[in-house]
Amino acid sequence: MRSTKLPGGEAVPVLGQGTWRMGEDKSKQKSEIAALRTGIELGMSLIDTAEMYAGGGAERVVGEAIADRRDQVFVVTKFYPQNATRERIAAACDRSLRRLGIDQ
């Protein structure tokens, strides 16, 4: 998998796994987790998600998928436009980190 270097020297894959539509149907959660884990095993260690995907459900699926693989992945998430203010951004990020099961 091709990668690019961040300013700190960390190599990040140029392609990642998207999670739009994940977390919408609980009956599909196990297969969604399995798909993400398979991608990680194949070198797709960048996972893109967002709080607006299934109302945070996609972040929860990602959290389950990476629970024992956190040191193997890069997670990118996004927040609702209404949370892009000085007053709301930190709280939105904290909620995402909780759903993802990621410590700060």
mmCIF file of C-alpha atoms in Angstrom, residues 11-100:
data_model
loop_
_atom_site.group_PDB
_atom_site.id
_atom_site.type_symbol
_atom_site.label_atom_id
_atom_site.label_comp_id
_atom_site.label_asym_id
_atom_site.label_seq_id
_atom_site.Cartn_x
_atom_site.Cartn_y
_atom_site.Cartn_z
ATOM 1 C CA ALA A 11 3.669 7.119 7.194
ATOM 2 C CA VAL A 12 -0.073 7.135 6.442
ATOM 3 C CA PRO A 13 -1.705 5.095 3.643
ATOM 4 C CA VAL A 14 -2.885 7.151 0.672
ATOM 5 C CA LEU A 15 -6.084 5.057 0.481
ATOM 6 C CA GLY A 16 -8.412 4.254 3.316
ATOM 7 C CA GLN A 17 -11.621 2.509 4.219
ATOM 8 C CA GLY A 18 -14.793 4.560 4.295
ATOM 9 C CA THR A 19 -17.605 3.846 6.739
ATOM 10 C CA TRP A 20 -20.585 5.722 5.314
ATOM 11 C CA ARG A 21 -23.704 3.567 5.830
ATOM 12 C CA MET A 22 -22.027 1.452 8.524
ATOM 13 C CA GLY A 23 -23.773 1.344 11.863
ATOM 14 C CA GLU A 24 -27.233 1.868 10.396
ATOM 15 C CA ASP A 25 -28.407 -1.722 10.841
ATOM 16 C CA LYS A 26 -27.391 -3.638 13.978
ATOM 17 C CA SER A 27 -27.910 -6.953 12.184
ATOM 18 C CA LYS A 28 -25.002 -6.027 9.880
ATOM 19 C CA GLN A 29 -22.628 -4.905 12.626
ATOM 20 C CA LYS A 30 -20.623 -8.156 12.819
ATOM 21 C CA SER A 31 -20.039 -8.219 9.070
ATOM 22 C CA GLU A 32 -19.097 -4.523 9.065
ATOM 23 C CA ILE A 33 -16.545 -5.118 11.830
ATOM 24 C CA ALA A 34 -15.194 -8.136 9.937
ATOM 25 C CA ALA A 35 -14.890 -6.094 6.730
ATOM 26 C CA LEU A 36 -12.926 -3.355 8.491
ATOM 27 C CA ARG A 37 -10.636 -5.898 10.149
ATOM 28 C CA THR A 38 -10.017 -7.641 6.821
ATOM 29 C CA GLY A 39 -9.103 -4.294 5.302
ATOM 30 C CA ILE A 40 -6.654 -3.628 8.133
ATOM 31 C CA GLU A 41 -5.072 -7.048 7.621
ATOM 32 C CA LEU A 42 -4.667 -6.230 3.915
ATOM 33 C CA GLY A 43 -2.876 -2.967 4.705
ATOM 34 C CA MET A 44 -5.787 -0.526 4.544
ATOM 35 C CA SER A 45 -5.055 0.916 7.944
ATOM 36 C CA LEU A 46 -6.586 4.370 7.369
ATOM 37 C CA ILE A 47 -10.260 4.443 8.399
ATOM 38 C CA ASP A 48 -12.481 7.419 7.614
ATOM 39 C CA THR A 49 -15.693 7.957 9.578
ATOM 40 C CA ALA A 50 -17.890 10.774 10.892
ATOM 41 C CA GLU A 51 -20.292 11.583 13.703
ATOM 42 C CA MET A 52 -23.039 12.103 11.118
ATOM 43 C CA TYR A 53 -22.753 8.573 9.713
ATOM 44 C CA ALA A 54 -25.674 6.707 11.288
ATOM 45 C CA GLY A 55 -25.814 9.280 14.090
ATOM 46 C CA GLY A 56 -22.464 8.119 15.480
ATOM 47 C CA GLY A 57 -23.161 4.457 14.744
ATOM 48 C CA ALA A 58 -20.315 4.201 12.234
ATOM 49 C CA GLU A 59 -17.866 5.490 14.852
ATOM 50 C CA ARG A 60 -19.093 2.814 17.257
ATOM 51 C CA VAL A 61 -18.564 0.111 14.595
ATOM 52 C CA VAL A 62 -15.050 1.426 13.956
ATOM 53 C CA GLY A 63 -14.392 1.412 17.703
ATOM 54 C CA GLU A 64 -15.346 -2.261 17.887
ATOM 55 C CA ALA A 65 -13.266 -3.120 14.822
ATOM 56 C CA ILE A 66 -10.100 -1.459 16.120
ATOM 57 C CA ALA A 67 -10.472 -2.305 19.812
ATOM 58 C CA ASP A 68 -7.490 -4.664 19.841
ATOM 59 C CA ARG A 69 -5.749 -3.088 16.845
ATOM 60 C CA ARG A 70 -5.513 0.572 17.795
ATOM 61 C CA ASP A 71 -1.753 0.726 17.242
ATOM 62 C CA GLN A 72 -2.245 -0.554 13.668
ATOM 63 C CA VAL A 73 -4.667 2.097 12.375
ATOM 64 C CA PHE A 74 -5.099 5.767 11.632
ATOM 65 C CA VAL A 75 -8.618 7.048 12.254
ATOM 66 C CA VAL A 76 -10.033 10.146 10.602
ATOM 67 C CA THR A 77 -13.404 11.459 11.712
ATOM 68 C CA LYS A 78 -15.485 14.503 10.963
ATOM 69 C CA PHE A 79 -18.119 16.517 12.800
ATOM 70 C CA TYR A 80 -21.398 18.175 11.894
ATOM 71 C CA PRO A 81 -21.040 21.689 10.442
ATOM 72 C CA GLN A 82 -23.018 23.101 13.374
ATOM 73 C CA ASN A 83 -20.274 21.800 15.685
ATOM 74 C CA ALA A 84 -17.561 23.748 13.841
ATOM 75 C CA THR A 85 -17.495 26.569 16.355
ATOM 76 C CA ARG A 86 -15.067 27.435 19.106
ATOM 77 C CA GLU A 87 -17.762 26.598 21.658
ATOM 78 C CA ARG A 88 -18.737 23.178 20.248
ATOM 79 C CA ILE A 89 -15.762 21.604 18.513
ATOM 80 C CA ALA A 90 -14.019 20.201 21.615
ATOM 81 C CA ALA A 91 -17.215 18.550 22.868
ATOM 82 C CA ALA A 92 -17.897 17.058 19.407
ATOM 83 C CA CYS A 93 -14.372 15.623 19.306
ATOM 84 C CA ASP A 94 -14.748 14.200 22.826
ATOM 85 C CA ARG A 95 -18.003 12.457 21.858
ATOM 86 C CA SER A 96 -16.357 10.981 18.762
ATOM 87 C CA LEU A 97 -13.372 9.738 20.766
ATOM 88 C CA ARG A 98 -15.744 8.057 23.252
ATOM 89 C CA ARG A 99 -17.703 6.353 20.464
ATOM 90 C CA LEU A 100 -14.433 5.238 18.860
#
